[in-house]
Structure formats: C-alpha cells, structure tokens
Short mmCIF file of C-alpha atoms in Angstrom, two decimals:
data_model
loop_
_atom_site.label_atom_id
_atom_site.label_comp_id
_atom_site.label_asym_id
_atom_site.label_seq_id
_atom_site.Cartn_x
_atom_site.Cartn_y
_atom_site.Cartn_z
CA UNK T 1 36.08 -13.31 -4.58
CA UNK T 2 34.16 -10.17 -5.56
CA UNK T 3 32.58 -8.41 -2.62
CA UNK T 4 28.79 -8.23 -2.77
CA UNK T 5 27.20 -4.82 -3.06
CA UNK T 6 25.67 -3.83 0.29
CA UNK T 7 22.12 -2.44 0.21
CA UNK T 8 20.33 -1.02 3.25
CA UNK T 9 16.54 -1.06 2.84
CA UNK T 10 14.79 1.45 5.12
CA UNK T 11 11.20 1.58 6.34
CA UNK T 12 9.80 3.61 9.22
CA UNK T 13 8.82 0.51 11.19
CA UNK T 14 9.19 -3.26 11.03
CA UNK T 15 5.56 -3.88 10.03
CA UNK T 16 6.18 -2.01 6.77
CA UNK T 17 9.58 -3.63 6.25
CA UNK T 18 8.19 -7.13 6.65
CA UNK T 19 4.78 -6.59 5.11
CA UNK T 20 5.55 -4.41 2.10
CA UNK T 21 8.62 -6.40 1.02
CA UNK T 22 7.82 -9.94 2.08
CA UNK T 23 9.97 -12.38 0.11
CA UNK T 24 11.69 -9.62 -1.87
CA UNK T 25 14.47 -9.09 0.67
CA UNK T 26 15.22 -12.82 0.74
CA UNK T 27 15.33 -12.94 -3.05
CA UNK T 28 17.69 -9.96 -3.35
CA UNK T 29 19.91 -11.26 -0.54
CA UNK T 30 20.96 -14.09 -2.85
CA UNK T 31 22.77 -11.54 -5.00
CA UNK T 32 23.64 -8.70 -2.62
CA UNK T 33 24.22 -8.13 1.07
CA UNK T 34 20.82 -6.82 2.16
CA UNK T 35 20.34 -5.15 5.55
CA UNK T 36 16.91 -4.13 6.82
CA UNK T 37 16.56 -0.97 8.93
CA UNK T 38 13.38 0.01 10.78
CA UNK T 39 11.89 0.77 14.18
CA UNK T 40 11.26 -2.45 16.08
CA UNK T 41 7.65 -2.71 17.25
CA UNK T 42 8.06 -6.39 18.09
CA UNK T 43 8.38 -7.98 14.65
CA UNK T 44 11.84 -6.96 13.47
CA UNK T 45 13.55 -10.20 14.47
CA UNK T 46 10.79 -12.20 12.78
CA UNK T 47 11.49 -10.28 9.57
CA UNK T 48 15.21 -11.06 9.93
CA UNK T 49 14.58 -14.78 10.35
CA UNK T 50 12.00 -15.05 7.58
CA UNK T 51 14.04 -13.09 5.02
CA UNK T 52 17.46 -14.36 6.11
CA UNK T 53 18.91 -10.87 6.47
CA UNK T 54 20.58 -8.79 9.15
CA UNK T 55 18.41 -6.04 10.67
CA UNK T 56 19.05 -2.81 12.56
CA UNK T 57 16.59 -1.24 15.00
CA UNK T 58 16.32 2.55 14.81
CA UNK T 59 13.40 4.27 16.62
CA UNK T 60 11.42 6.36 14.11
CA UNK T 61 8.05 8.09 14.38
CA UNK T 62 5.44 8.34 11.61
CA UNK T 63 4.50 11.88 12.66
CA UNK T 64 6.71 14.93 13.07
CA UNK T 65 8.52 14.87 16.42
CA UNK T 66 11.41 17.33 16.18
CA UNK T 67 13.46 16.16 19.14
CA UNK T 68 13.13 12.46 18.36
CA UNK T 69 13.62 13.08 14.63
CA UNK T 70 16.84 15.03 15.22
CA UNK T 71 18.18 12.23 17.42
CA UNK T 72 17.16 9.63 14.81
CA UNK T 73 18.91 11.58 12.03
CA UNK T 74 22.25 11.49 13.81
CA UNK T 75 21.80 7.84 14.74
CA UNK T 76 21.19 7.01 11.08
CA UNK T 77 24.25 9.01 10.05
CA UNK T 78 26.40 7.04 12.49
CA UNK T 79 25.00 3.71 11.28
CA UNK T 80 25.58 4.55 7.62
CA UNK T 81 29.14 5.63 8.36
CA UNK T 82 29.83 2.37 10.20
CA UNK T 83 28.05 0.13 7.68
CA UNK T 84 29.43 1.87 4.58
CA UNK T 85 26.60 0.68 2.28
CA UNK T 86 26.78 1.03 -1.48
CA UNK T 87 23.07 1.84 -1.62
CA UNK T 88 20.50 3.19 0.83
CA UNK T 89 17.00 2.52 -0.52
CA UNK T 90 14.01 3.90 1.41
CA UNK T 91 10.28 3.79 0.79
CA UNK T 92 8.14 5.16 3.62
CA UNK T 93 7.77 8.95 4.09
CA UNK T 94 9.45 9.60 7.45
CA UNK T 95 12.07 6.88 7.08
CA UNK T 96 12.88 8.12 3.58
CA UNK T 97 13.34 11.77 4.57
CA UNK T 98 15.63 11.01 7.50
CA UNK T 99 17.62 8.29 5.75
CA UNK T 100 18.18 10.29 2.54
CA UNK T 101 19.58 13.22 4.55
CA UNK T 102 21.63 10.97 6.83
CA UNK T 103 22.99 8.94 3.91
CA UNK T 104 24.08 12.14 2.16
CA UNK T 105 25.81 13.30 5.36
CA UNK T 106 27.53 9.91 5.67
CA UNK T 107 28.82 10.00 2.11
CA UNK T 108 26.67 7.20 0.66
CA UNK T 109 26.93 7.61 -3.11
CA UNK T 110 23.64 5.97 -4.18
CA UNK T 111 20.50 7.06 -2.35
CA UNK T 112 17.20 5.73 -3.72
CA UNK T 113 13.80 7.07 -2.74
CA UNK T 114 10.83 4.95 -3.80
CA UNK T 115 7.87 7.34 -3.67
CA UNK T 116 4.73 5.53 -2.49
CA UNK T 117 1.72 7.31 -0.95
CA UNK T 118 1.98 11.10 -1.19
CA UNK T 119 0.72 12.06 2.26
CA UNK T 120 0.23 15.73 1.45
CA UNK T 121 -2.54 14.84 -1.03
CA UNK T 122 -4.92 14.16 1.86
CA UNK T 123 -3.88 17.18 3.94
CA UNK T 124 -4.89 20.86 3.92
CA UNK T 125 -3.47 24.22 4.97
CA UNK T 126 -0.11 24.44 6.70
CA UNK T 127 0.15 20.69 7.12
CA UNK T 128 -0.19 20.20 3.38
CA UNK T 129 2.48 22.81 2.72
CA UNK T 130 4.83 21.16 5.21
CA UNK T 131 4.30 17.61 3.93
CA UNK T 132 4.68 18.72 0.31
CA UNK T 133 7.98 20.40 1.04
CA UNK T 134 9.16 17.34 2.97
CA UNK T 135 8.60 15.37 -0.25
CA UNK T 136 10.65 17.93 -2.19
CA UNK T 137 13.42 17.74 0.39
CA UNK T 138 13.51 13.93 0.33
CA UNK T 139 13.76 13.93 -3.46
CA UNK T 140 16.51 16.56 -3.35
CA UNK T 141 18.72 14.45 -1.09
CA UNK T 142 18.08 11.27 -3.11
CA UNK T 143 20.27 10.50 -6.12
CA UNK T 144 17.54 8.36 -7.72
CA UNK T 145 13.78 8.87 -7.36
CA UNK T 146 11.48 5.98 -8.32
CA UNK T 147 7.71 6.61 -8.49
CA UNK T 148 5.73 3.57 -7.37
CA UNK T 149 3.39 3.94 -10.35
CA UNK T 150 2.58 6.12 -13.35
CA UNK T 151 0.03 8.08 -11.31
CA UNK T 152 2.63 9.04 -8.70
CA UNK T 153 5.09 9.89 -11.50
CA UNK T 154 2.57 12.23 -13.09
CA UNK T 155 1.92 14.04 -9.78
CA UNK T 156 5.64 14.43 -9.04
CA UNK T 157 6.10 16.06 -12.43
CA UNK T 158 2.94 18.18 -12.56
CA UNK T 159 3.36 19.55 -9.03
CA UNK T 160 7.10 20.15 -9.47
CA UNK T 161 8.15 17.98 -6.55
CA UNK T 162 11.38 17.02 -8.31
CA UNK T 163 13.16 17.65 -11.60
CA UNK T 164 15.08 14.37 -11.44
CA UNK T 165 14.51 11.74 -14.16
CA UNK T 166 11.66 9.43 -13.13
CA UNK T 167 11.12 5.85 -14.24
CA UNK T 168 8.67 3.32 -12.82
CA UNK T 169 10.15 -0.13 -12.18
CA UNK T 170 8.36 -2.73 -14.33
CA UNK T 171 4.63 -1.80 -14.21
CA UNK T 172 4.86 -0.33 -10.72
CA UNK T 173 4.16 -1.31 -7.11
CA UNK T 174 6.66 -1.96 -4.33
CA UNK T 175 6.54 -5.75 -4.29
CA UNK T 176 4.08 -7.03 -6.89
CA UNK T 177 1.69 -9.82 -5.98
CA UNK T 178 2.02 -13.57 -5.62
CA UNK T 179 -0.92 -14.57 -7.79
CA UNK T 180 -0.67 -18.22 -6.79
CA UNK T 181 -1.12 -17.28 -3.13
CA UNK T 182 -3.84 -14.76 -4.00
CA UNK T 183 -6.04 -17.15 -5.93
CA UNK T 184 -9.43 -18.70 -5.34
CA UNK T 185 -8.02 -22.22 -5.54
CA UNK T 186 -5.32 -21.69 -2.91
CA UNK T 187 -7.66 -19.78 -0.60
CA UNK T 188 -10.34 -22.46 -0.74
CA UNK T 189 -7.72 -25.19 -0.16
CA UNK T 190 -6.52 -23.41 3.00
CA UNK T 191 -9.77 -21.91 4.35
CA UNK T 192 -12.62 -23.93 2.94
CA UNK T 193 -15.21 -23.22 0.27
CA UNK T 194 -16.57 -19.75 -0.44
CA UNK T 195 -19.98 -20.79 0.88
CA UNK T 196 -18.47 -21.98 4.17
CA UNK T 197 -16.46 -18.77 4.59
CA UNK T 198 -19.55 -16.63 3.93
CA UNK T 199 -21.48 -18.67 6.47
CA UNK T 200 -18.76 -18.09 9.10
CA UNK T 201 -18.87 -14.35 8.48
CA UNK T 202 -22.65 -14.34 8.80
CA UNK T 203 -23.63 -13.81 5.18
CA UNK T 204 -26.77 -15.34 3.69
CA UNK T 205 -26.67 -17.07 0.29
CA UNK T 206 -28.44 -14.19 -1.49
CA UNK T 207 -26.45 -11.39 0.19
CA UNK T 208 -24.37 -9.12 -2.05
CA UNK T 209 -21.20 -8.27 -0.12
CA UNK T 210 -18.78 -5.44 -0.82
CA UNK T 211 -15.43 -5.66 0.94
CA UNK T 212 -13.14 -2.87 2.16
CA UNK T 213 -9.66 -3.67 3.49
CA UNK T 214 -7.33 -1.09 5.03
CA UNK T 215 -7.00 1.61 7.67
CA UNK T 216 -10.40 2.90 8.77
CA UNK T 217 -9.37 6.53 8.29
CA UNK T 218 -10.99 9.66 6.90
CA UNK T 219 -8.75 9.76 3.81
CA UNK T 220 -9.71 6.18 2.95
CA UNK T 221 -13.23 7.39 2.14
CA UNK T 222 -14.92 5.81 5.16
CA UNK T 223 -17.46 8.63 5.45
CA UNK T 224 -18.56 8.06 1.86
CA UNK T 225 -18.75 4.30 2.41
CA UNK T 226 -20.87 4.80 5.53
CA UNK T 227 -23.16 7.24 3.68
CA UNK T 228 -23.59 4.88 0.72
CA UNK T 229 -24.39 1.96 2.99
CA UNK T 230 -26.92 4.02 4.97
CA UNK T 231 -28.58 5.11 1.73
CA UNK T 232 -28.86 1.62 0.22
CA UNK T 233 -29.44 -0.77 3.10
CA UNK T 234 -33.19 -0.21 3.53
CA UNK T 235 -33.94 -0.61 -0.17
CA UNK T 236 -31.55 -3.53 -0.56
CA UNK T 237 -31.61 -5.68 2.60
CA UNK T 238 -29.25 -8.11 0.85
CA UNK T 239 -26.50 -5.44 0.86
CA UNK T 240 -23.61 -6.23 3.19
CA UNK T 241 -20.23 -4.54 3.66
CA UNK T 242 -17.30 -6.56 5.01
CA UNK T 243 -14.82 -4.28 6.81
CA UNK T 244 -11.30 -5.59 7.40
CA UNK T 245 -8.85 -3.42 9.33
CA UNK T 246 -8.42 -1.12 12.32
CA UNK T 247 -10.00 2.25 13.02
CA UNK T 248 -7.44 5.05 12.94
CA UNK T 249 -7.40 6.66 16.38
CA UNK T 250 -4.81 9.41 16.04
CA UNK T 251 -3.65 10.52 12.60
CA UNK T 252 -6.89 10.79 10.61
CA UNK T 253 -9.87 9.47 12.59
CA UNK T 254 -13.35 9.27 11.11
CA UNK T 255 -16.38 10.97 12.73
CA UNK T 256 -17.70 9.10 15.76
CA UNK T 257 -21.12 8.76 14.13
CA UNK T 258 -19.62 6.92 11.14
CA UNK T 259 -17.44 4.77 13.39
CA UNK T 260 -20.42 3.69 15.47
CA UNK T 261 -22.43 2.87 12.33
CA UNK T 262 -19.64 0.84 10.73
CA UNK T 263 -18.96 -1.08 13.93
CA UNK T 264 -22.53 -1.94 14.87
CA UNK T 265 -25.01 -1.70 11.99
CA UNK T 266 -26.46 -5.02 10.82
CA UNK T 267 -25.53 -4.22 7.19
CA UNK T 268 -21.83 -4.17 8.13
CA UNK T 269 -19.68 -7.17 8.98
CA UNK T 270 -16.76 -5.59 10.87
CA UNK T 271 -14.08 -8.26 11.38
CA UNK T 272 -11.16 -6.10 12.55
CA UNK T 273 -7.54 -6.53 11.51
CA UNK T 274 -6.73 -9.83 9.80
CA UNK T 275 -3.27 -11.13 8.96
CA UNK T 276 -4.74 -13.11 6.05
CA UNK T 277 -7.30 -11.13 4.07
CA UNK T 278 -7.92 -13.75 1.36
CA UNK T 279 -10.99 -15.40 2.95
CA UNK T 280 -12.77 -12.05 3.10
CA UNK T 281 -11.94 -11.29 -0.52
CA UNK T 282 -13.21 -14.71 -1.53
CA UNK T 283 -16.42 -14.18 0.44
CA UNK T 284 -17.15 -10.83 -1.22
CA UNK T 285 -18.89 -10.04 -4.50
CA UNK T 286 -17.02 -6.78 -5.22
CA UNK T 287 -14.39 -4.45 -3.79
CA UNK T 288 -15.42 -0.96 -2.61
CA UNK T 289 -12.34 1.24 -2.20
CA UNK T 290 -13.30 4.95 -2.02
CA UNK T 291 -9.87 6.27 -0.95
CA UNK T 292 -8.81 9.91 -1.38
CA UNK T 293 -5.13 9.16 -1.97
CA UNK T 294 -2.91 6.17 -2.63
CA UNK T 295 0.53 5.38 -3.91
CA UNK T 296 -0.20 1.95 -5.33
CA UNK T 297 -2.82 0.10 -3.27
CA UNK T 298 -2.02 -3.56 -2.65
CA UNK T 299 -5.60 -4.40 -1.73
CA UNK T 300 -6.83 -3.48 -5.21
CA UNK T 301 -4.32 -5.89 -6.76
CA UNK T 302 -5.21 -8.57 -4.23
CA UNK T 303 -8.93 -8.21 -4.90
CA UNK T 304 -8.33 -8.31 -8.64
CA UNK T 305 -6.24 -11.46 -8.29
CA UNK T 306 -9.22 -13.11 -6.57
CA UNK T 307 -11.46 -12.06 -9.48
CA UNK T 308 -13.48 -9.31 -7.82
CA UNK T 309 -14.99 -6.35 -9.70
CA UNK T 310 -13.00 -3.31 -8.56
CA UNK T 311 -14.90 -0.16 -7.54
CA UNK T 312 -12.23 2.50 -6.94
CA UNK T 313 -11.70 6.26 -7.02
CA UNK T 314 -9.99 8.28 -9.73
CA UNK T 315 -6.67 8.71 -7.93
CA UNK T 316 -3.06 7.70 -8.58
CA UNK T 317 -2.42 4.03 -8.02
CA UNK T 318 -6.03 2.95 -8.41
CA UNK T 319 -6.14 4.09 -12.03
CA UNK T 320 -2.80 2.36 -12.68
CA UNK T 321 -4.57 -0.91 -11.88
CA UNK T 322 -8.20 -0.33 -12.92
CA UNK T 323 -9.45 0.60 -16.38
CA UNK T 324 -13.01 1.89 -16.12
CA UNK T 325 -15.46 -0.53 -17.69
CA UNK T 326 -12.86 -3.25 -18.30
CA UNK T 327 -11.80 -4.71 -14.95
CA UNK T 328 -13.63 -2.31 -12.66
CA UNK T 329 -15.43 1.00 -12.21
CA UNK T 330 -13.76 4.35 -11.47
CA UNK T 331 -15.61 7.13 -9.61
CA UNK T 332 -14.59 10.60 -8.35
CA UNK T 333 -13.11 10.69 -4.82
CA UNK T 334 -15.10 12.32 -1.98
CA UNK T 335 -18.36 11.67 -3.84
CA UNK T 336 -20.84 9.69 -1.73
CA UNK T 337 -23.55 9.85 -4.40
CA UNK T 338 -21.28 8.38 -7.09
CA UNK T 339 -20.26 5.60 -4.72
CA UNK T 340 -23.91 4.92 -3.84
CA UNK T 341 -24.96 4.83 -7.50
CA UNK T 342 -22.21 2.45 -8.57
CA UNK T 343 -22.68 0.12 -5.61
CA UNK T 344 -26.35 -0.07 -6.55
CA UNK T 345 -25.42 -0.60 -10.20
CA UNK T 346 -23.19 -3.57 -9.39
CA UNK T 347 -25.85 -5.14 -7.17
CA UNK T 348 -28.51 -4.85 -9.85
CA UNK T 349 -26.42 -5.81 -12.91
CA UNK T 350 -25.02 -9.31 -12.33
CA UNK T 351 -23.92 -9.61 -15.97
CA UNK T 352 -21.66 -6.54 -15.56
CA UNK T 353 -20.22 -7.96 -12.33
CA UNK T 354 -19.43 -11.20 -14.11
CA UNK T 355 -17.68 -9.44 -17.02
CA UNK T 356 -15.58 -7.25 -14.72
CA UNK T 357 -14.68 -10.24 -12.52
CA UNK T 358 -13.58 -12.31 -15.52
CA UNK T 359 -11.21 -9.55 -16.63
CA UNK T 360 -9.81 -8.73 -13.18
CA UNK T 361 -7.41 -11.62 -12.56
CA UNK T 362 -5.80 -11.68 -16.04
CA UNK T 363 -5.17 -7.92 -15.79
CA UNK T 364 -3.25 -8.43 -12.53
CA UNK T 365 -1.30 -11.49 -13.68
CA UNK T 366 -0.10 -9.81 -16.88
CA UNK T 367 1.39 -6.77 -15.14
CA UNK T 368 2.01 -7.30 -11.44
CA UNK T 369 3.29 -10.82 -10.96
CA UNK T 370 5.67 -10.63 -8.00
CA UNK T 371 8.60 -12.56 -9.47
CA UNK T 372 8.61 -10.36 -12.58
CA UNK T 373 8.96 -7.24 -10.42
CA UNK T 374 11.76 -8.86 -8.40
CA UNK T 375 13.66 -9.58 -11.61
CA UNK T 376 13.23 -5.94 -12.68
CA UNK T 377 14.63 -4.78 -9.31
CA UNK T 378 17.55 -7.18 -9.65
CA UNK T 379 18.28 -5.74 -13.08
CA UNK T 380 18.18 -2.20 -11.68
CA UNK T 381 20.55 -3.02 -8.82
CA UNK T 382 22.92 -4.84 -11.19
CA UNK T 383 23.07 -1.76 -13.39
CA UNK T 384 24.00 0.30 -10.31
CA UNK T 385 26.73 -2.21 -9.45
CA UNK T 386 28.13 -1.96 -12.99
CA UNK T 387 28.16 1.84 -12.78
CA UNK T 388 29.99 1.60 -9.44
#
C-alpha cells in the first residue's frame, strides 16, 4: 500500500487553525496524512476532533518575543525532524516565519508559505521595516509562495518581497465560503426571520443598519467609522451601525474617545464577539468595512453571500472581491469623508442598494465556493506528490 503524503499545516494559534480552515483539513485528510500544529489556547483538541486529524501544541506568540521565539524555533525543528513531513504549509505571519526556518533546518523538502494579511502595510517607521523584512525572510525560506489573492500577489511583486514564481490558488482566499451555510434561507431557518432578528438587536423597521464584523482595531478603520457615524446620526436618526467583534487592547487599540462612542452611543448596536455572525449580516442593510489592510477578508465574502451591498476600501483583498459599482462601492482607505458620503449615498438611494445586493451573492458563488477551492488545493498537493 502506498504511503500517504504527510502534510503539517501550521497556524500561530488554534483559533486560526480551526477557524480559517474549518472543514478543509478534514477534506484533505481523506487523501493525505494531515497534522495540525498551533499554540493551544483551549480549542486545539476541539479542532482535532472536528477535523479528524492529529494535532501538536507548540507555544507561539503573535508579537515579537525573542526568547520565546528562539525556543519555539528549536522546538519546531525537533518536531519536524521527528515527524518527517513531506510538506510544511503555513499561513499566519509568526507561525509561517518560524516554521519555514525550522522546516529548512530539519530538511523538509517542500515548504509552502500562504501569504495572507501583510502586517507591515499598517505599520510605520522601524516596525514597518522589521515586519517587511520578516516577510522577505519567510518567503526566502519557503520553497513555494502562494499569495492569498491577486492584490497580495501584486504587492509582493511591486515591493520586491520575493522573486519566486507566484500563483493564486483558484480565485484566492484561504478556505473559500460555504454559500449554503452563508445564505438567507439557512440563516432564517436557524435563527428566525430577518424582522425578528432586527427586533432582538433593537432595530426599528425603518432603521438603515450598516454592519462591521472584525477586530475593533485602528487599522480596521474604526476611527473613520466612528467619525462617519458621528457626522450622519443627527441628520439621519434611522442610521444604525451593528458592531460585531472585540476591541483590540494591545496590538493596535483605537482612541479611547472612539471606543467610548462605539460602545455606548445610541446609533451603535455593539454586540461583542459572536461565534455565528450570520444573524447580524441578515439584519443589516449594507456592510461597512473601512479597513487599512487585508489579505483576503472573509467577512466581505460572507456579507456578499448574504446579499449585502459591500462598502469597502481600495486595498488588496477587498478589491479582489468587490468591483466598484457592480456588487459594491470602493472608497480610499483612511478617508472619513469618503466613508461618510458613501454611507449617506446608500441610505438615500434604495434602488442602488437593491442593484448591488442582487449582484453580490452571484459574484461570491461564481468564484469563492468552498468546495471548488478545496478541489484546487487537492490538485496542487497531488502535483507535489507526483513531483516527489
């Protein structure tokens, strides 16, 4: 019997491993021996049971911590030597850097780096220089570099991060989207009608609700969203903003004034972190996503799959998904006035909202269906097995 190719998939922590690749690991494990490696924050064993794979706990930190990182590097090297994988495939910044170096040291022949969010794009000064060169180093130790989308590919080439050949898998994204799960019909069947969900959130029938889902951090454009809401709420009392997520406390916090406004103002419905975001997408009338940087934002695909007009910034990832005037509206990042103007435009032009909403779901289904991406990954891994 032919031995299955062994693939170790690496993320910095178990939340990313389980959340970013839900279902994908189980699918691939039918054809290969898949091992998940991440720091255990309490969910690693749940990931193992759900995906039917073996997992390895390795403490890793998102931020630079030289002593802990050095220890982690040598632990990864030892694991890779013992496991003898055919492929190490990593896709979060810190986990990717350490695992690409460790895999090279351990003699792993195929080292894949899937480039997602480029963290240096939201940084300045010495930190930007350091993060940018960490990207270059990760790419150098990888044997294959995969950009998550065409926007990331363009940046890697234009900013000379790597000279390696770059090819996006399928149409991009790390895991695609289950459009049956992210649908109005399934959401209403599980959570009740849109009207009932809006009532539970505290929305009135004539309210126009924008939704934001993600980390409440500076580089997600939270200052601009707060400014736009402040500017519009008195003139448009029907304006509401549904906020889903946690406020970033350490890495990139927002100003306290904005945090207080977004937590307590009557125009904002702050609901905190939610494991199932679909009811809040269904309750909304449009997505507002003023981020400064992304790799390939899942929330934009999810909102599109639930037929929301997509208001996003002109950054990599967002413009892979949204075509201005077709399935959404694209504005410059860091521009509170542009965000204000387009939020007002959507509120006052229901016919435009309807046209954008009608185009949103088909645009997602045609390019980012989850099972299609899984098949493309299977094809890529099979080609690596043939080369081996």
